[in-house]
Amino acid sequence: MTRRSNVQIYFMVREEKIMKKTLLTKRTLGTVLTLGLTLGLTACGSSSSASVPAAKTETAAPSDDSTASDSTAVSDSTEASDDVRSIKIVGKSSEYPLEFIDDNGEWDGYEIEVLRLIDDALPQYEFEYVEGNDQTSNYTGVSTGKYQVVLSNAFYTDERAANYNLPANQSGASPLGLIQRTENADITSLEQAADAGQIFSPSLAGDGLTYQLEEYNRQNPDNPVQFEYSDPNSLWTDAIAFVAEGRYDTTIFPATYYEQLVTAEDGSYHQYADKLSFKATIPCPTYFVIAKDETELSDAISEQLGILRENGTLEEVATKWYGFNPFDLDAELEK
């Protein structure tokens, strides 16, 4: 079976599940209206100030297409309303091409498009997108139950895996590469950097980029890359100037942010563009970060991500937004 036919099969299943979700919503709305009308008539016809007992369900009118008892009709409506649960997903509104709010005030981007496909396939959930603030407060919101999912193009770290639910299947692949001075442009992999004895710019402990260096060294103890830890959160952007000015040899960096900060004419570090070289060679797995107690939600999202990856849809959506397939780089490191 071809990849295209697999994609078509997925979307056929997706359409069927959309119809199921719509049916559940209509059933819930219809029953709520019926109950509201019944309770309203009961209240208006009563001469007593006592409220209508919530437990009395026998006054609810049956649906048009059902011969079941009144109590069964109410039971069905409760089940339907419980079946569709709202999931709040927090993101930043200007993280192109991952997630952003477009000129029409609508959420869009790679992660948003993937989540909409997943939402359509899961009739028990309804995803709601919320504009957040800085990454720290967004993560705190997930930890405290304000949100269920946070979008941050998140890389794997041991700390993140301990504090949150990371689906077993990745949500995407962030293209990473090495920032080099132009005279070292031929060094494009961690192995080559290690072979050349290059010194990396200092890294922040517990950071996703740092994890890539740590994992490479775990896998290559006889040929490790050289780096040290430091504290300032600005390290990852300061590294651009550190390499350009010759203080360090190289640093690992996301391709998307290199384009925004260095390549773009209005980038904060564009003054170094002529001195630096960059090539994306590492497809670093990224994850949706889900609240620790949301195991069922995490498993459901993970299952759909696996289907989307298997039938080629993730690669198609990623290519649309990145302009190339970040899953298909010549990887030097994968989790």
CSV table of C-alpha atoms in Angstrom, one decimal:
chain,number,residue,atom,x,y,z
A,1,MET,CA,0.0,0.0,0.0
A,2,THR,CA,1.4,3.4,-0.9
A,3,ARG,CA,2.0,6.2,1.6
A,4,ARG,CA,-0.7,8.3,-0.1
A,5,SER,CA,-3.3,5.6,0.3
A,6,ASN,CA,-2.4,5.3,4.0
A,7,VAL,CA,-3.0,9.0,4.4
A,8,GLN,CA,-6.3,8.8,2.7
A,9,ILE,CA,-7.4,5.9,5.0
A,10,TYR,CA,-6.5,8.0,8.0
A,11,PHE,CA,-8.6,10.9,6.9
A,12,MET,CA,-11.5,8.6,6.2
A,13,VAL,CA,-11.4,7.4,9.8
A,14,ARG,CA,-10.9,11.0,10.9
A,15,GLU,CA,-14.1,12.1,9.1
A,16,GLU,CA,-16.1,9.3,10.8
A,17,LYS,CA,-14.9,10.5,14.2
A,18,ILE,CA,-15.7,14.1,13.4
A,19,MET,CA,-19.3,13.0,12.7
A,20,LYS,CA,-19.4,11.1,16.0
A,21,LYS,CA,-18.2,14.1,17.9
A,22,THR,CA,-20.8,16.3,16.2
A,23,LEU,CA,-23.5,13.8,17.1
A,24,LEU,CA,-22.5,13.8,20.7
A,25,THR,CA,-22.6,17.5,20.8
A,26,LYS,CA,-26.1,17.7,19.2
A,27,ARG,CA,-27.4,15.0,21.6
A,28,THR,CA,-26.1,16.9,24.6
A,29,LEU,CA,-27.5,20.3,23.4
A,30,GLY,CA,-30.9,18.7,22.5
A,31,THR,CA,-31.3,17.1,25.9
A,32,VAL,CA,-30.1,20.2,27.8
A,33,LEU,CA,-32.8,22.3,26.0
A,34,THR,CA,-35.5,19.7,26.7
A,35,LEU,CA,-34.5,19.5,30.4
A,36,GLY,CA,-34.4,23.3,30.6
A,37,LEU,CA,-37.9,23.6,29.1
A,38,THR,CA,-39.3,21.0,31.4
A,39,LEU,CA,-37.8,22.4,34.6
A,40,GLY,CA,-38.9,25.9,33.5
A,41,LEU,CA,-42.5,24.8,33.1
A,42,THR,CA,-42.5,23.0,36.4
A,43,ALA,CA,-41.2,26.0,38.2
A,44,CYS,CA,-43.7,28.4,36.6
A,45,GLY,CA,-46.6,26.1,37.5
A,46,SER,CA,-45.7,25.7,41.1
A,47,SER,CA,-47.2,27.8,43.9
A,48,SER,CA,-44.5,26.7,46.3
A,49,SER,CA,-41.2,28.5,46.8
A,50,ALA,CA,-39.4,25.1,47.1
A,51,SER,CA,-36.9,24.4,44.3
A,52,VAL,CA,-37.4,21.5,41.9
A,53,PRO,CA,-35.5,18.4,43.2
A,54,ALA,CA,-32.4,17.8,41.0
A,55,ALA,CA,-32.8,14.1,41.4
A,56,LYS,CA,-36.2,13.9,39.8
A,57,THR,CA,-35.7,12.9,36.2
A,58,GLU,CA,-39.0,11.3,35.3
A,59,THR,CA,-40.4,14.6,33.9
A,60,ALA,CA,-37.9,14.8,31.1
A,61,ALA,CA,-39.4,14.2,27.7
A,62,PRO,CA,-38.0,11.4,25.6
A,63,SER,CA,-36.2,12.2,22.3
A,64,ASP,CA,-38.2,11.9,19.0
A,65,ASP,CA,-36.2,8.9,17.8
A,66,SER,CA,-36.4,6.9,21.1
A,67,THR,CA,-39.0,4.7,22.8
A,68,ALA,CA,-36.9,4.4,26.0
A,69,SER,CA,-38.2,5.5,29.4
A,70,ASP,CA,-37.8,9.1,30.5
A,71,SER,CA,-35.1,8.2,33.0
A,72,THR,CA,-33.1,6.4,30.3
A,73,ALA,CA,-33.2,9.5,28.1
A,74,VAL,CA,-31.7,11.7,30.9
A,75,SER,CA,-29.1,9.0,31.6
A,76,ASP,CA,-28.0,9.1,28.0
A,77,SER,CA,-27.7,12.9,28.0
A,78,THR,CA,-25.4,12.8,31.0
A,79,GLU,CA,-23.2,10.2,29.4
A,80,ALA,CA,-23.0,12.2,26.2
A,81,SER,CA,-22.0,15.4,28.0
A,82,ASP,CA,-19.4,13.5,29.9
A,83,ASP,CA,-18.0,12.1,26.7
A,84,VAL,CA,-16.8,15.4,25.4
A,85,ARG,CA,-14.2,17.0,27.7
A,86,SER,CA,-12.7,20.4,27.1
A,87,ILE,CA,-8.9,20.4,27.0
A,88,LYS,CA,-7.1,23.7,27.5
A,89,ILE,CA,-3.9,24.0,25.4
A,90,VAL,CA,-1.7,27.0,26.2
A,91,GLY,CA,0.8,28.4,23.7
A,92,LYS,CA,2.6,31.6,22.7
A,93,SER,CA,1.0,33.6,19.9
A,94,SER,CA,4.1,34.5,17.9
A,95,GLU,CA,6.1,31.3,17.6
A,96,TYR,CA,6.0,30.9,13.8
A,97,PRO,CA,6.0,28.4,12.2
A,98,LEU,CA,5.0,26.3,15.3
A,99,GLU,CA,2.1,28.2,16.7
A,100,PHE,CA,0.9,31.7,16.2
A,101,ILE,CA,-2.2,33.9,15.8
A,102,ASP,CA,-2.7,35.0,12.2
A,103,ASP,CA,-4.0,38.2,10.8
A,104,ASN,CA,-7.6,36.9,11.2
A,105,GLY,CA,-7.1,36.3,14.9
A,106,GLU,CA,-7.0,32.5,14.3
A,107,TRP,CA,-4.5,30.0,15.7
A,108,ASP,CA,-2.3,28.4,13.1
A,109,GLY,CA,1.1,26.7,12.6
A,110,TYR,CA,2.6,23.3,12.6
A,111,GLU,CA,1.7,22.2,16.1
A,112,ILE,CA,-1.8,23.7,15.8
A,113,GLU,CA,-2.5,21.8,12.6
A,114,VAL,CA,-1.3,18.5,14.1
A,115,LEU,CA,-3.4,19.0,17.2
A,116,ARG,CA,-6.5,19.8,15.1
A,117,LEU,CA,-6.0,16.5,13.3
A,118,ILE,CA,-5.7,14.7,16.6
A,119,ASP,CA,-8.7,16.6,18.0
A,120,ASP,CA,-10.8,15.5,15.0
A,121,ALA,CA,-9.8,11.8,15.7
A,122,LEU,CA,-10.7,11.9,19.4
A,123,PRO,CA,-14.5,12.4,19.9
A,124,GLN,CA,-14.1,12.3,23.7
A,125,TYR,CA,-12.1,15.6,23.7
A,126,GLU,CA,-12.6,19.2,22.5
A,127,PHE,CA,-9.3,21.2,22.3
A,128,GLU,CA,-9.4,24.8,23.3
A,129,TYR,CA,-6.4,27.1,22.5
A,130,VAL,CA,-5.3,29.7,25.0
A,131,GLU,CA,-2.8,32.5,24.5
A,132,GLY,CA,-0.2,32.3,27.3
A,133,ASN,CA,2.6,34.4,28.6
A,134,ASP,CA,6.3,33.4,29.0
A,135,GLN,CA,7.2,29.7,29.0
A,136,THR,CA,7.8,29.5,32.8
A,137,SER,CA,4.2,30.7,33.6
A,138,ASN,CA,2.7,28.5,30.9
A,139,TYR,CA,4.5,25.4,32.4
A,140,THR,CA,3.3,26.5,35.9
A,141,GLY,CA,-0.2,26.7,34.5
A,142,VAL,CA,0.0,23.0,33.5
A,143,SER,CA,1.5,22.0,36.8
A,144,THR,CA,-1.4,23.6,38.7
A,145,GLY,CA,-4.2,22.3,36.5
A,146,LYS,CA,-5.0,25.6,34.8
A,147,TYR,CA,-4.1,24.0,31.5
A,148,GLN,CA,-3.7,20.4,30.4
A,149,VAL,CA,-1.2,20.9,27.6
A,150,VAL,CA,1.6,23.4,26.9
A,151,LEU,CA,3.1,24.1,23.5
A,152,SER,CA,6.8,25.0,23.5
A,153,ASN,CA,8.5,23.0,20.8
A,154,ALA,CA,9.7,21.0,23.8
A,155,PHE,CA,12.9,18.9,23.6
A,156,TYR,CA,13.2,15.8,25.9
A,157,THR,CA,15.0,16.4,29.2
A,158,ASP,CA,15.1,14.1,32.2
A,159,GLU,CA,13.6,16.8,34.5
A,160,ARG,CA,10.7,17.4,32.0
A,161,ALA,CA,9.9,13.7,31.8
A,162,ALA,CA,9.8,13.5,35.6
A,163,ASN,CA,7.5,16.5,36.1
A,164,TYR,CA,5.1,16.1,33.1
A,165,ASN,CA,3.6,13.6,30.8
A,166,LEU,CA,5.6,13.4,27.5
A,167,PRO,CA,3.7,11.2,25.0
A,168,ALA,CA,5.6,8.1,23.9
A,169,ASN,CA,5.5,9.4,20.3
A,170,GLN,CA,7.1,12.7,19.3
A,171,SER,CA,5.0,15.6,18.0
A,172,GLY,CA,7.6,16.8,15.6
A,173,ALA,CA,11.3,17.2,14.8
A,174,SER,CA,13.0,20.5,15.4
A,175,PRO,CA,15.9,20.9,13.0
A,176,LEU,CA,19.1,21.7,14.9
A,177,GLY,CA,22.6,22.5,13.6
A,178,LEU,CA,26.0,23.9,14.6
A,179,ILE,CA,26.8,27.6,14.4
A,180,GLN,CA,30.3,27.8,13.0
A,181,ARG,CA,32.5,30.7,11.8
A,182,THR,CA,32.7,30.6,8.0
A,183,GLU,CA,36.2,29.1,8.1
A,184,ASN,CA,34.8,26.1,9.8
A,185,ALA,CA,31.7,25.7,7.6
A,186,ASP,CA,32.5,22.1,6.7
A,187,ILE,CA,32.0,21.0,10.4
A,188,THR,CA,28.3,20.3,10.5
A,189,SER,CA,27.9,17.3,13.0
A,190,LEU,CA,28.6,16.7,16.6
A,191,GLU,CA,31.0,13.9,15.7
A,192,GLN,CA,33.0,16.2,13.4
A,193,ALA,CA,33.1,18.9,16.1
A,194,ALA,CA,34.4,16.3,18.6
A,195,ASP,CA,37.0,15.1,16.1
A,196,ALA,CA,38.2,18.7,15.6
A,197,GLY,CA,38.5,19.3,19.3
A,198,GLN,CA,36.1,22.2,19.1
A,199,ILE,CA,35.0,23.9,22.4
A,200,PHE,CA,31.3,24.5,22.6
A,201,SER,CA,29.8,27.7,24.1
A,202,PRO,CA,28.7,27.1,27.8
A,203,SER,CA,25.3,25.3,28.2
A,204,LEU,CA,22.5,25.7,30.7
A,205,ALA,CA,22.0,22.7,32.9
A,206,GLY,CA,18.7,20.9,32.3
A,207,ASP,CA,18.1,22.6,29.0
A,208,GLY,CA,16.9,20.7,25.9
A,209,LEU,CA,19.8,21.8,23.8
A,210,THR,CA,22.3,20.8,26.6
A,211,TYR,CA,20.6,17.4,26.7
A,212,GLN,CA,21.6,16.8,23.0
A,213,LEU,CA,25.2,17.3,23.9
A,214,GLU,CA,24.9,15.1,27.0
A,215,GLU,CA,23.2,12.3,25.1
A,216,TYR,CA,25.8,12.4,22.4
A,217,ASN,CA,28.5,12.0,25.0
A,218,ARG,CA,26.7,9.1,26.6
A,219,GLN,CA,26.6,7.4,23.3
A,220,ASN,CA,30.1,8.3,22.3
A,221,PRO,CA,32.3,8.2,25.5
A,222,ASP,CA,35.5,7.7,23.4
A,223,ASN,CA,34.9,10.9,21.3
A,224,PRO,CA,32.9,13.4,23.5
A,225,VAL,CA,32.2,17.0,22.6
A,226,GLN,CA,33.7,19.6,25.0
A,227,PHE,CA,31.4,21.9,26.9
A,228,GLU,CA,30.9,23.3,30.3
A,229,TYR,CA,27.8,24.4,32.3
A,230,SER,CA,26.8,27.9,33.2
A,231,ASP,CA,23.8,29.7,34.7
A,232,PRO,CA,22.4,32.7,32.7
A,233,ASN,CA,19.2,31.9,30.8
A,234,SER,CA,20.5,34.1,28.0
A,235,LEU,CA,23.4,31.7,27.2
A,236,TRP,CA,21.8,30.1,24.2
A,237,THR,CA,21.4,33.5,22.4
A,238,ASP,CA,24.7,34.9,23.8
A,239,ALA,CA,26.4,31.9,22.1
A,240,ILE,CA,25.8,33.5,18.7
A,241,ALA,CA,28.1,36.4,19.6
A,242,PHE,CA,30.5,34.1,21.5
A,243,VAL,CA,31.1,32.0,18.4
A,244,ALA,CA,31.2,35.0,16.0
A,245,GLU,CA,33.8,36.8,18.2
A,246,GLY,CA,36.0,33.8,18.6
A,247,ARG,CA,35.4,33.2,22.3
A,248,TYR,CA,34.2,29.7,21.6
A,249,ASP,CA,34.3,27.5,18.5
A,250,THR,CA,30.7,26.4,18.0
A,251,THR,CA,27.3,25.9,19.6
A,252,ILE,CA,24.2,23.8,18.9
A,253,PHE,CA,21.2,25.8,17.9
A,254,PRO,CA,17.6,25.5,16.5
A,255,ALA,CA,17.4,26.3,12.8
A,256,THR,CA,14.1,28.3,13.1
A,257,TYR,CA,15.7,30.7,15.6
A,258,TYR,CA,18.9,31.0,13.7
A,259,GLU,CA,16.9,32.3,10.7
A,260,GLN,CA,15.0,34.7,12.9
A,261,LEU,CA,18.0,36.0,14.9
A,262,VAL,CA,20.8,35.9,12.4
A,263,THR,CA,19.6,35.4,8.8
A,264,ALA,CA,16.7,37.9,8.9
A,265,GLU,CA,17.8,41.4,8.2
A,266,ASP,CA,15.9,42.7,11.3
A,267,GLY,CA,17.4,39.9,13.5
A,268,SER,CA,19.0,40.8,16.8
A,269,TYR,CA,22.3,39.2,15.7
A,270,HIS,CA,22.2,39.9,11.9
A,271,GLN,CA,25.4,41.9,12.2
A,272,TYR,CA,27.2,38.5,12.5
A,273,ALA,CA,25.5,36.9,9.5
A,274,ASP,CA,28.6,37.3,7.2
A,275,LYS,CA,30.9,35.8,9.8
A,276,LEU,CA,28.8,32.7,10.6
A,277,SER,CA,27.8,29.4,8.9
A,278,PHE,CA,24.9,27.2,9.8
A,279,LYS,CA,23.5,23.9,8.4
A,280,ALA,CA,20.6,21.9,10.0
A,281,THR,CA,21.7,18.3,10.4
A,282,ILE,CA,20.1,17.0,13.6
A,283,PRO,CA,16.3,16.2,13.7
A,284,CYS,CA,15.7,16.6,17.4
A,285,PRO,CA,12.4,15.1,18.6
A,286,THR,CA,9.9,17.5,20.1
A,287,TYR,CA,6.9,16.7,22.4
A,288,PHE,CA,3.6,18.1,23.5
A,289,VAL,CA,4.0,18.6,27.3
A,290,ILE,CA,1.0,17.3,29.2
A,291,ALA,CA,0.0,17.5,32.9
A,292,LYS,CA,1.5,14.7,35.0
A,293,ASP,CA,-1.9,13.3,36.0
A,294,GLU,CA,-3.3,13.3,32.4
A,295,THR,CA,-2.1,9.8,31.5
A,296,GLU,CA,-5.2,8.9,29.6
A,297,LEU,CA,-5.0,12.1,27.5
A,298,SER,CA,-1.3,11.6,26.9
A,299,ASP,CA,-1.8,8.0,25.7
A,300,ALA,CA,-4.7,9.1,23.4
A,301,ILE,CA,-2.6,11.9,21.9
A,302,SER,CA,0.4,9.6,21.6
A,303,GLU,CA,-1.6,6.9,19.7
A,304,GLN,CA,-2.8,9.5,17.1
A,305,LEU,CA,0.8,10.9,16.7
A,306,GLY,CA,1.9,7.4,15.9
A,307,ILE,CA,-0.7,7.0,13.2
A,308,LEU,CA,0.1,10.4,11.7
A,309,ARG,CA,3.8,9.5,11.7
A,310,GLU,CA,3.3,6.1,10.2
A,311,ASN,CA,1.1,7.3,7.3
A,312,GLY,CA,3.3,10.2,6.5
A,313,THR,CA,1.0,13.0,7.6
A,314,LEU,CA,3.4,14.5,10.1
A,315,GLU,CA,6.1,14.8,7.4
A,316,GLU,CA,3.7,16.4,5.0
A,317,VAL,CA,2.5,19.0,7.5
A,318,ALA,CA,6.1,19.7,8.7
A,319,THR,CA,7.3,20.2,5.1
A,320,LYS,CA,4.4,22.6,4.5
A,321,TRP,CA,5.5,24.8,7.4
A,322,TYR,CA,9.3,24.4,7.4
A,323,GLY,CA,9.8,24.3,3.6
A,324,PHE,CA,11.7,21.0,4.1
A,325,ASN,CA,11.1,17.7,5.9
A,326,PRO,CA,12.8,18.1,9.4
A,327,PHE,CA,12.2,14.4,10.1
A,328,ASP,CA,14.5,13.4,7.2
A,329,LEU,CA,17.8,15.2,8.0
A,330,ASP,CA,21.0,13.3,8.2
A,331,ALA,CA,20.8,12.7,12.0
A,332,GLU,CA,23.8,12.5,14.2
A,333,LEU,CA,21.7,12.2,17.3
A,334,GLU,CA,18.2,11.0,18.1
A,335,LYS,CA,16.7,10.3,21.5
